[in-house]
GROMACS .gro file of C-alpha atoms in nm:
model
  432
    1MET     CA    1  -1.754   1.037  -5.286
    2GLU     CA    2  -1.438   0.900  -5.081
    3ASN     CA    3  -1.522   1.135  -4.826
    4ASN     CA    4  -1.876   1.096  -4.866
    5LYS     CA    5  -1.838   0.696  -4.769
    6PRO     CA    6  -2.015   0.627  -4.395
    7PHE     CA    7  -1.784   0.621  -4.101
    8THR     CA    8  -1.816   0.216  -4.100
    9VAL     CA    9  -1.617   0.023  -3.768
   10GLU     CA   10  -1.438  -0.160  -4.075
   11ARG     CA   11  -1.305   0.277  -4.162
   12LEU     CA   12  -1.203   0.322  -3.782
   13PHE     CA   13  -0.997  -0.044  -3.788
   14GLN     CA   14  -0.797   0.155  -4.073
   15LEU     CA   15  -0.721   0.500  -3.901
   16PRO     CA   16  -0.325   0.480  -3.768
   17LEU     CA   17  -0.475   0.477  -3.407
   18PHE     CA   18  -0.647   0.146  -3.462
   19LYS     CA   19  -0.442   0.001  -3.724
   20GLU     CA   20  -0.265  -0.256  -3.385
   21ALA     CA   21  -0.654  -0.312  -3.278
   22LYS     CA   22  -0.767  -0.644  -3.327
   23ILE     CA   23  -1.171  -0.845  -3.302
   24MET     CA   24  -1.231  -0.940  -2.986
   25ALA     CA   25  -1.541  -1.114  -3.059
   26GLY     CA   26  -1.884  -0.982  -3.234
   27GLU     CA   27  -1.650  -1.027  -3.635
   28SER     CA   28  -1.995  -1.011  -3.851
   29GLY     CA   29  -2.063  -0.608  -3.715
   30ILE     CA   30  -1.734  -0.479  -3.881
   31SER     CA   31  -1.966  -0.266  -4.165
   32LYS     CA   32  -2.223  -0.153  -3.928
   33GLU     CA   33  -2.187   0.218  -3.935
   34ILE     CA   34  -2.111   0.433  -3.652
   35TYR     CA   35  -2.273   0.795  -3.562
   36TYR     CA   36  -2.155   0.891  -3.194
   37ILE     CA   37  -1.794   0.846  -3.030
   38ASP     CA   38  -1.761   0.818  -2.670
   39SER     CA   39  -1.586   0.749  -2.351
   40MET     CA   40  -1.720   0.537  -2.067
   41GLU     CA   41  -1.632   0.389  -1.736
   42THR     CA   42  -1.927   0.278  -1.601
   43PRO     CA   43  -2.012  -0.110  -1.411
   44THR     CA   44  -2.253  -0.161  -1.659
   45LEU     CA   45  -2.373   0.014  -1.960
   46THR     CA   46  -2.744  -0.044  -2.064
   47GLY     CA   47  -2.940   0.262  -2.070
   48PHE     CA   48  -2.594   0.455  -2.176
   49LEU     CA   49  -2.607   0.335  -2.542
   50ARG     CA   50  -2.749   0.463  -2.866
   51PRO     CA   51  -2.798   0.299  -3.177
   52ASN     CA   52  -2.471   0.328  -3.380
   53GLU     CA   53  -2.242   0.484  -3.084
   54LEU     CA   54  -1.837   0.359  -3.070
   55ILE     CA   55  -1.755   0.292  -2.720
   56LEU     CA   56  -1.423   0.362  -2.586
   57THR     CA   57  -1.348   0.189  -2.195
   58THR     CA   58  -1.051   0.021  -2.111
   59GLY     CA   59  -1.287  -0.214  -1.897
   60TYR     CA   60  -1.152  -0.182  -1.534
   61SER     CA   61  -1.402  -0.157  -1.351
   62ASN     CA   62  -1.606  -0.441  -1.475
   63LEU     CA   63  -1.247  -0.637  -1.441
   64VAL     CA   64  -1.304  -0.559  -1.082
   65LEU     CA   65  -1.653  -0.579  -1.028
   66ASN     CA   66  -1.619  -0.921  -1.166
   67ARG     CA   67  -1.354  -1.038  -0.927
   68ARG     CA   68  -1.107  -1.035  -1.173
   69THR     CA   69  -0.826  -0.818  -0.965
   70THR     CA   70  -0.544  -0.981  -1.159
   71GLU     CA   71  -0.624  -0.976  -1.529
   72LEU     CA   72  -0.664  -0.558  -1.398
   73VAL     CA   73  -0.318  -0.589  -1.274
   74VAL     CA   74  -0.153  -0.722  -1.564
   75LEU     CA   75  -0.372  -0.494  -1.745
   76ILE     CA   76  -0.150  -0.228  -1.622
   77GLY     CA   77   0.160  -0.398  -1.655
   78HIS     CA   78   0.104  -0.411  -2.055
   79LEU     CA   79  -0.049  -0.039  -1.990
   80LEU     CA   80   0.305   0.056  -1.833
   81GLY     CA   81   0.576  -0.147  -1.920
   82CYS     CA   82   0.687  -0.259  -1.622
   83GLU     CA   83   0.587  -0.584  -1.311
   84ALA     CA   84   0.287  -0.396  -1.103
   85ALA     CA   85   0.100  -0.519  -0.854
   86VAL     CA   86  -0.159  -0.467  -0.554
   87ILE     CA   87  -0.089  -0.462  -0.217
   88ASN     CA   88  -0.330  -0.510   0.105
   89GLU     CA   89  -0.275  -0.274   0.421
   90ALA     CA   90  -0.170  -0.551   0.541
   91GLY     CA   91   0.200  -0.492   0.338
   92GLU     CA   92   0.055  -0.902   0.106
   93VAL     CA   93   0.071  -0.889  -0.252
   94GLU     CA   94  -0.250  -0.981  -0.335
   95SER     CA   95  -0.186  -1.001  -0.704
   96SER     CA   96   0.047  -0.911  -0.885
   97THR     CA   97   0.221  -0.967  -1.267
   98THR     CA   98   0.502  -1.237  -1.237
   99GLN     CA   99   0.822  -1.075  -1.263
  100PHE     CA  100   0.647  -0.904  -0.988
  101GLY     CA  101   0.838  -1.070  -0.637
  102GLY     CA  102   1.205  -1.059  -0.843
  103VAL     CA  103   1.162  -0.700  -0.854
  104ASP     CA  104   1.118  -0.409  -0.627
  105TYR     CA  105   0.849  -0.145  -0.731
  106VAL     CA  106   1.000   0.219  -0.699
  107GLU     CA  107   0.664   0.391  -0.710
  108LYS     CA  108   0.296   0.297  -0.537
  109ARG     CA  109  -0.003   0.459  -0.525
  110PRO     CA  110  -0.222   0.454  -0.220
  111VAL     CA  111  -0.621   0.257  -0.288
  112GLN     CA  112  -0.765   0.535  -0.021
  113VAL     CA  113  -1.111   0.454   0.095
  114GLY     CA  114  -1.255   0.768   0.264
  115SER     CA  115  -0.991   0.843   0.507
  116ARG     CA  116  -0.875   0.521   0.475
  117ILE     CA  117  -0.570   0.367   0.328
  118MET     CA  118  -0.722  -0.021   0.186
  119GLY     CA  119  -0.419  -0.149  -0.006
  120TYR     CA  120  -0.131   0.009  -0.293
  121LEU     CA  121  -0.077  -0.039  -0.641
  122ALA     CA  122   0.253  -0.049  -0.688
  123ILE     CA  123   0.493  -0.082  -1.036
  124SER     CA  124   0.840  -0.126  -1.117
  125ARG     CA  125   0.904   0.216  -1.218
  126LYS     CA  126   0.846   0.600  -1.189
  127LEU     CA  127   0.721   0.764  -1.453
  128GLY     CA  128   0.828   1.093  -1.632
  129GLU     CA  129   0.640   1.350  -1.607
  130GLN     CA  130   0.536   1.388  -1.975
  131GLU     CA  131   0.406   1.078  -1.964
  132HIS     CA  132  -0.016   1.198  -1.970
  133PHE     CA  133  -0.169   0.874  -2.058
  134GLU     CA  134  -0.002   0.628  -1.869
  135GLU     CA  135  -0.090   0.886  -1.493
  136MET     CA  136  -0.403   0.873  -1.667
  137CYS     CA  137  -0.442   0.517  -1.601
  138LEU     CA  138  -0.271   0.467  -1.340
  139ASP     CA  139  -0.491   0.739  -1.126
  140HIS     CA  140  -0.852   0.521  -1.304
  141ALA     CA  141  -0.748   0.210  -1.150
  142VAL     CA  142  -0.637   0.311  -0.765
  143THR     CA  143  -0.966   0.490  -0.814
  144VAL     CA  144  -1.142   0.099  -0.972
  145LEU     CA  145  -0.933  -0.082  -0.714
  146ALA     CA  146  -1.074   0.199  -0.451
  147ILE     CA  147  -1.461  -0.006  -0.536
  148GLU     CA  148  -1.267  -0.369  -0.556
  149PHE     CA  149  -1.194  -0.281  -0.199
  150THR     CA  150  -1.534  -0.088  -0.093
  151ILE     CA  151  -1.698  -0.412  -0.200
  152ARG     CA  152  -1.466  -0.587  -0.030
  153GLN     CA  153  -1.534  -0.382   0.312
  154SER     CA  154  -1.891  -0.448   0.311
  155GLN     CA  155  -1.904  -0.799   0.237
  156GLN     CA  156  -1.690  -0.856   0.527
  157MET     CA  157  -1.914  -0.653   0.771
  158GLN     CA  158  -2.177  -0.815   0.666
  159ARG     CA  159  -2.027  -1.185   0.737
  160GLU     CA  160  -1.874  -1.081   1.073
  161ARG     CA  161  -2.280  -0.988   1.199
  162GLU     CA  162  -2.446  -1.260   1.072
  163GLN     CA  163  -2.143  -1.456   1.259
  164GLU     CA  164  -2.211  -1.250   1.574
  165SER     CA  165  -2.543  -1.308   1.496
  166PHE     CA  166  -2.490  -1.722   1.512
  167LEU     CA  167  -2.313  -1.702   1.751
  168VAL     CA  168  -2.504  -1.488   2.010
  169GLU     CA  169  -2.832  -1.737   1.946
  170LEU     CA  170  -2.541  -2.059   1.962
  171PHE     CA  171  -2.400  -1.918   2.319
  172SER     CA  172  -2.810  -1.847   2.378
  173GLY     CA  173  -2.907  -2.165   2.344
  174SER     CA  174  -3.172  -2.062   2.146
  175SER     CA  175  -3.136  -2.337   1.851
  176HIS     CA  176  -3.079  -2.732   1.972
  177GLN     CA  177  -3.062  -2.903   1.575
  178GLU     CA  178  -2.726  -2.994   1.573
  179ASP     CA  179  -2.670  -3.074   1.198
  180LEU     CA  180  -2.823  -2.726   1.125
  181LEU     CA  181  -2.566  -2.572   1.336
  182ARG     CA  182  -2.282  -2.719   1.226
  183TYR     CA  183  -2.352  -2.683   0.857
  184ARG     CA  184  -2.476  -2.274   0.927
  185ALA     CA  185  -2.180  -2.271   1.123
  186GLN     CA  186  -1.980  -2.418   0.831
  187GLN     CA  187  -2.112  -2.203   0.611
  188LEU     CA  188  -2.051  -1.852   0.824
  189GLY     CA  189  -1.683  -2.010   0.927
  190ILE     CA  190  -1.701  -2.044   1.257
  191PRO     CA  191  -1.460  -2.293   1.374
  192LEU     CA  192  -1.531  -2.629   1.418
  193GLY     CA  193  -1.335  -2.889   1.587
  194LYS     CA  194  -1.331  -3.200   1.737
  195PHE     CA  195  -1.364  -3.067   2.037
  196VAL     CA  196  -1.554  -2.699   2.173
  197TYR     CA  197  -1.526  -2.505   2.450
  198CYS     CA  198  -1.634  -2.145   2.585
  199MET     CA  199  -1.391  -1.888   2.782
  200VAL     CA  200  -1.550  -1.580   2.944
  201LEU     CA  201  -1.335  -1.285   2.927
  202GLN     CA  202  -1.365  -0.985   3.150
  203ASN     CA  203  -1.150  -0.670   3.272
  204ARG     CA  204  -1.151  -0.679   3.631
  205SER     CA  205  -0.983  -0.352   3.734
  206ALA     CA  206  -1.322  -0.154   3.569
  207VAL     CA  207  -1.544  -0.140   3.921
  208ASP     CA  208  -1.747   0.131   3.879
  209LYS     CA  209  -2.037   0.077   3.560
  210GLN     CA  210  -2.143   0.435   3.499
  211SER     CA  211  -1.783   0.539   3.516
  212ARG     CA  212  -1.606   0.278   3.266
  213ASP     CA  213  -1.863   0.224   2.970
  214GLU     CA  214  -1.713   0.404   2.745
  215PRO     CA  215  -1.380   0.273   2.776
  216LEU     CA  216  -1.466  -0.110   2.822
  217THR     CA  217  -1.688  -0.129   2.483
  218ARG     CA  218  -1.404   0.060   2.367
  219LEU     CA  219  -1.153  -0.231   2.525
  220ASN     CA  220  -1.385  -0.505   2.388
  221ASN     CA  221  -1.387  -0.414   2.037
  222LEU     CA  222  -1.031  -0.417   2.051
  223LEU     CA  223  -1.035  -0.750   2.229
  224VAL     CA  224  -1.278  -0.860   1.961
  225GLN     CA  225  -1.062  -0.758   1.685
  226ARG     CA  226  -0.754  -0.909   1.843
  227VAL     CA  227  -0.936  -1.261   1.889
  228ASN     CA  228  -1.134  -1.259   1.584
  229LYS     CA  229  -0.728  -1.186   1.296
  230PRO     CA  230  -0.797  -1.268   0.967
  231GLY     CA  231  -0.587  -1.591   0.967
  232VAL     CA  232  -0.722  -1.793   1.314
  233TYR     CA  233  -0.944  -2.105   1.238
  234THR     CA  234  -1.021  -2.242   1.579
  235ARG     CA  235  -1.140  -1.970   1.822
  236LYS     CA  236  -1.470  -1.679   1.692
  237ALA     CA  237  -1.532  -1.433   1.973
  238VAL     CA  238  -1.871  -1.175   2.033
  239VAL     CA  239  -1.942  -0.901   2.293
  240ILE     CA  240  -2.228  -1.027   2.488
  241SER     CA  241  -2.396  -0.805   2.826
  242ASP     CA  242  -1.980  -0.662   2.878
  243SER     CA  243  -1.848  -1.016   2.889
  244LEU     CA  244  -1.582  -1.104   2.579
  245ILE     CA  245  -1.767  -1.475   2.440
  246ILE     CA  246  -1.515  -1.659   2.272
  247LEU     CA  247  -1.612  -2.043   2.109
  248CYS     CA  248  -1.336  -2.221   2.083
  249ALA     CA  249  -1.195  -2.584   1.890
  250THR     CA  250  -0.959  -2.811   1.994
  251VAL     CA  251  -0.828  -3.134   1.901
  252HIS     CA  252  -0.780  -3.141   2.343
  253ASP     CA  253  -0.942  -3.292   2.548
  254THR     CA  254  -0.827  -3.184   2.902
  255ALA     CA  255  -0.860  -2.882   3.099
  256GLU     CA  256  -0.481  -2.882   3.132
  257LYS     CA  257  -0.464  -2.753   2.753
  258GLN     CA  258  -0.746  -2.557   2.743
  259ARG     CA  259  -0.537  -2.345   3.025
  260ALA     CA  260  -0.262  -2.355   2.817
  261GLU     CA  261  -0.476  -2.239   2.501
  262ALA     CA  262  -0.589  -1.910   2.747
  263GLU     CA  263  -0.290  -1.861   2.887
  264GLN     CA  264  -0.150  -1.779   2.498
  265LEU     CA  265  -0.457  -1.590   2.376
  266LEU     CA  266  -0.385  -1.375   2.766
  267ARG     CA  267  -0.058  -1.280   2.638
  268GLU     CA  268  -0.091  -1.271   2.224
  269LEU     CA  269  -0.413  -1.008   2.382
  270MET     CA  270  -0.186  -0.781   2.596
  271ALA     CA  271   0.071  -0.860   2.338
  272PRO     CA  272   0.080  -0.467   2.183
  273ALA     CA  273   0.089  -0.328   2.517
  274GLU     CA  274   0.063   0.060   2.412
  275GLU     CA  275  -0.357   0.060   2.288
  276ILE     CA  276  -0.418  -0.165   2.685
  277SER     CA  277  -0.403   0.021   2.974
  278PRO     CA  278  -0.199  -0.043   3.225
  279SER     CA  279  -0.481  -0.118   3.468
  280THR     CA  280  -0.583  -0.351   3.225
  281GLN     CA  281  -0.671  -0.731   3.413
  282LEU     CA  282  -0.789  -0.935   3.227
  283THR     CA  283  -0.936  -1.275   3.326
  284ILE     CA  284  -1.050  -1.551   3.164
  285GLY     CA  285  -1.317  -1.781   3.287
  286ILE     CA  286  -1.301  -2.167   3.156
  287GLY     CA  287  -1.607  -2.392   3.045
  288GLY     CA  288  -1.577  -2.727   3.012
  289ILE     CA  289  -1.540  -2.917   2.651
  290ARG     CA  290  -1.868  -3.071   2.474
  291GLU     CA  291  -1.804  -3.257   2.152
  292LEU     CA  292  -2.171  -3.080   2.062
  293LEU     CA  293  -2.244  -2.765   1.941
  294SER     CA  294  -2.630  -2.797   2.076
  295ASP     CA  295  -2.448  -2.834   2.392
  296VAL     CA  296  -2.201  -2.458   2.375
  297PRO     CA  297  -2.412  -2.293   2.579
  298MET     CA  298  -2.369  -2.532   2.862
  299SER     CA  299  -2.047  -2.458   2.888
  300ARG     CA  300  -2.082  -2.119   2.826
  301GLN     CA  301  -2.217  -2.148   3.142
  302GLU     CA  302  -2.016  -2.270   3.315
  303ALA     CA  303  -1.713  -2.064   3.202
  304HIS     CA  304  -1.943  -1.677   3.386
  305LYS     CA  305  -1.942  -1.989   3.681
  306ALA     CA  306  -1.616  -2.026   3.730
  307MET     CA  307  -1.534  -1.687   3.642
  308GLU     CA  308  -1.771  -1.495   3.939
  309ILE     CA  309  -1.642  -1.780   4.166
  310SER     CA  310  -1.356  -1.733   4.157
  311LEU     CA  311  -1.435  -1.346   4.251
  312HIS     CA  312  -1.482  -1.420   4.573
  313THR     CA  313  -1.261  -1.731   4.664
  314GLN     CA  314  -0.982  -1.634   4.383
  315PRO     CA  315  -0.909  -1.214   4.298
  316LYS     CA  316  -0.568  -1.313   4.226
  317GLN     CA  317  -0.600  -1.580   3.970
  318LYS     CA  318  -0.596  -1.496   3.603
  319ILE     CA  319  -0.736  -1.789   3.472
  320VAL     CA  320  -0.945  -1.970   3.547
  321HIS     CA  321  -1.162  -2.286   3.480
  322PHE     CA  322  -1.474  -2.475   3.614
  323HIS     CA  323  -1.342  -2.743   3.720
  324GLU     CA  324  -1.111  -2.609   3.942
  325VAL     CA  325  -1.462  -2.387   4.197
  326LEU     CA  326  -1.681  -2.754   4.149
  327VAL     CA  327  -1.726  -2.808   4.488
  328GLU     CA  328  -1.790  -2.413   4.512
  329ASP     CA  329  -2.078  -2.476   4.283
  330LEU     CA  330  -2.166  -2.755   4.404
  331LEU     CA  331  -2.244  -2.579   4.709
  332LEU     CA  332  -2.350  -2.275   4.615
  333GLY     CA  333  -2.658  -2.524   4.462
  334ALA     CA  334  -2.637  -2.651   4.832
  335ALA     CA  335  -2.625  -2.305   4.962
  336GLY     CA  336  -2.921  -2.233   5.253
  337HIS     CA  337  -2.919  -2.591   5.425
  338PRO     CA  338  -2.891  -2.597   5.773
  339VAL     CA  339  -2.577  -2.766   5.823
  340LEU     CA  340  -2.357  -2.559   5.635
  341THR     CA  341  -2.462  -2.243   5.791
  342ALA     CA  342  -2.454  -2.407   6.066
  343LEU     CA  343  -2.033  -2.547   5.985
  344THR     CA  344  -2.025  -2.103   5.908
  345SER     CA  345  -2.185  -2.020   6.221
  346MET     CA  346  -1.906  -2.233   6.457
  347LEU     CA  347  -1.613  -2.202   6.266
  348ILE     CA  348  -1.688  -1.887   6.016
  349GLU     CA  349  -1.815  -1.585   6.192
  350PRO     CA  350  -1.609  -1.579   6.514
  351ILE     CA  351  -1.302  -1.579   6.330
  352VAL     CA  352  -1.468  -1.284   6.135
  353ALA     CA  353  -1.579  -1.151   6.431
  354TYR     CA  354  -1.282  -1.143   6.596
  355ASP     CA  355  -1.099  -0.953   6.245
  356LYS     CA  356  -1.336  -0.712   6.309
  357GLU     CA  357  -1.268  -0.594   6.676
  358TYR     CA  358  -0.924  -0.613   6.676
  359GLY     CA  359  -0.842  -0.538   6.311
  360THR     CA  360  -0.626  -0.878   6.270
  361GLU     CA  361  -0.651  -1.112   5.939
  362LEU     CA  362  -0.729  -1.436   6.133
  363LEU     CA  363  -0.940  -1.515   5.813
  364ALA     CA  364  -0.728  -1.428   5.508
  365THR     CA  365  -0.456  -1.587   5.681
  366LEU     CA  366  -0.644  -1.934   5.806
  367HIS     CA  367  -0.785  -1.940   5.391
  368ALA     CA  368  -0.486  -1.978   5.233
  369PHE     CA  369  -0.364  -2.221   5.474
  370LEU     CA  370  -0.611  -2.446   5.385
  371ARG     CA  371  -0.602  -2.386   5.005
  372LEU     CA  372  -0.206  -2.428   5.045
  373GLY     CA  373  -0.243  -2.801   5.238
  374GLY     CA  374  -0.181  -2.629   5.581
  375ASN     CA  375   0.181  -2.552   5.407
  376THR     CA  376   0.297  -2.239   5.663
  377LYS     CA  377   0.564  -2.139   5.431
  378ARG     CA  378   0.361  -2.081   5.159
  379VAL     CA  379   0.130  -1.907   5.358
  380ALA     CA  380   0.402  -1.649   5.474
  381GLU     CA  381   0.565  -1.569   5.106
  382GLU     CA  382   0.241  -1.573   4.965
  383LEU     CA  383   0.090  -1.263   5.313
  384PHE     CA  384   0.453  -1.125   5.323
  385ILE     CA  385   0.528  -1.204   5.604
  386HIS     CA  386   0.711  -1.374   5.936
  387ARG     CA  387   0.644  -1.711   5.955
  388ASN     CA  388   0.636  -1.735   6.323
  389SER     CA  389   0.369  -1.488   6.220
  390VAL     CA  390   0.131  -1.709   6.045
  391LEU     CA  391   0.142  -1.979   6.316
  392TYR     CA  392   0.120  -1.677   6.597
  393ARG     CA  393  -0.265  -1.659   6.408
  394LEU     CA  394  -0.317  -2.006   6.350
  395ASP     CA  395  -0.322  -2.041   6.704
  396ARG     CA  396  -0.527  -1.744   6.788
  397VAL     CA  397  -0.771  -1.961   6.524
  398ASN     CA  398  -0.733  -2.271   6.710
  399GLU     CA  399  -0.816  -2.091   7.027
  400ILE     CA  400  -1.135  -1.858   6.931
  401ILE     CA  401  -1.259  -2.229   6.745
  402GLN     CA  402  -1.198  -2.438   7.000
  403ASN     CA  403  -1.058  -2.688   6.727
  404ASP     CA  404  -0.699  -2.863   6.646
  405LEU     CA  405  -0.643  -2.662   6.264
  406ASN     CA  406  -0.461  -3.054   6.272
  407ASP     CA  407  -0.657  -3.236   6.251
  408PRO     CA  408  -0.812  -3.386   5.957
  409GLU     CA  409  -1.165  -3.377   6.047
  410VAL     CA  410  -1.130  -2.986   6.148
  411ARG     CA  411  -0.955  -2.829   5.829
  412PHE     CA  412  -1.174  -3.049   5.602
  413ARG     CA  413  -1.529  -2.892   5.764
  414LEU     CA  414  -1.266  -2.569   5.821
  415ASP     CA  415  -1.257  -2.627   5.363
  416VAL     CA  416  -1.603  -2.671   5.297
  417ALA     CA  417  -1.693  -2.423   5.582
  418MET     CA  418  -1.503  -2.110   5.418
  419ARG     CA  419  -1.584  -2.252   5.043
  420VAL     CA  420  -1.940  -2.202   5.172
  421TRP     CA  421  -1.842  -1.819   5.370
  422LYS     CA  422  -1.643  -1.710   5.035
  423THR     CA  423  -1.953  -1.725   4.789
  424LYS     CA  424  -2.210  -1.613   5.026
  425ASP     CA  425  -2.226  -1.306   4.840
  426ILE     CA  426  -2.270  -1.503   4.514
  427HIS     CA  427  -2.579  -1.623   4.652
  428ALA     CA  428  -2.700  -1.290   4.786
  429ASN     CA  429  -2.664  -1.161   4.405
  430GLN     CA  430  -2.860  -1.501   4.302
  431MET     CA  431  -3.154  -1.409   4.482
  432LYS     CA  432  -3.268  -1.078   4.451
   0.00000   0.00000   0.00000
């Protein structure tokens, strides 16, 4: 008759395998009869259970989906009798058993999502060939950790898309409510500081658009990853129309500090040079400092202007602040004015015509002379010619324009005329 007794939960705990088991909850159901026994590792058992069914499960999936990776690692350490840890793809320990830091792990299993290894599950002892249960536990833990990394990757991608949408909206100036902008920026992890400003980064080595589109896309994607790398909370980048636009947060309010930050960024971006072509010429345009997020579009416009103007006036300069091209921006606003037209006609066009007819470089020499404050020694060094050659060319300029370059008034007018001439192509493009 004993064998005909119902098989209840209470009788289950009398079996040798379950003698050490403990009831954690639901003790009032200990007399319930068991009709079926099954093993399952699904995140939720709803829809799979039958009445009077006993389910055997490790609970790994629920630990992961409830973001309890630490408990999972502790469970693995307990089951295998060793120290264990989850290591991310950067080699950093994310969670571990208490003594893991004091031991060397002897085995690590890759946690793979598709073809990409997202991290590792490391343990401090080698499993033997006969330890089938331990091997099964380890394999299963790796599988459910892959779920965790997949969830995390999906969440990260969604957050990046939301950040990108916010930045595009911010730079376009479509929203002007400061409180709402700051609230959304805080929620999305967008850089905020006492001051904000924009950088525009471009690759000047790319000339032919049709042939450079694919390489430029790859370069921009690489640069975005480096600018937005984990652990950096003072800048965030997005690609708009082949330009990398970077929102920067800072506690400084000077152009010198902005330039220093841009120089540091260039060094960081170009440091792992094996991934970037040697012909790459990264340049940065910097916009002015702003206190309000709603004023960021103005800083972005200034950064673009600095980049565009410097392309015609200072093509060799890698970093240009908008404050350095304020005069050119002012002259662009007055482009076509009769006085400016007269200045270029009298002082610049005759030199251009002479260069074209005789193959000389008087205009380039004059430009360097004006930009370097009349220092003929520095002009010679920049142009890689003898100082006497510089003096000879300047004498020819004096003869052509019939003015004295040593006269401060003449030099001022030449400087204005030269700036107008250098930016004429920008004005022409704006008129199209």
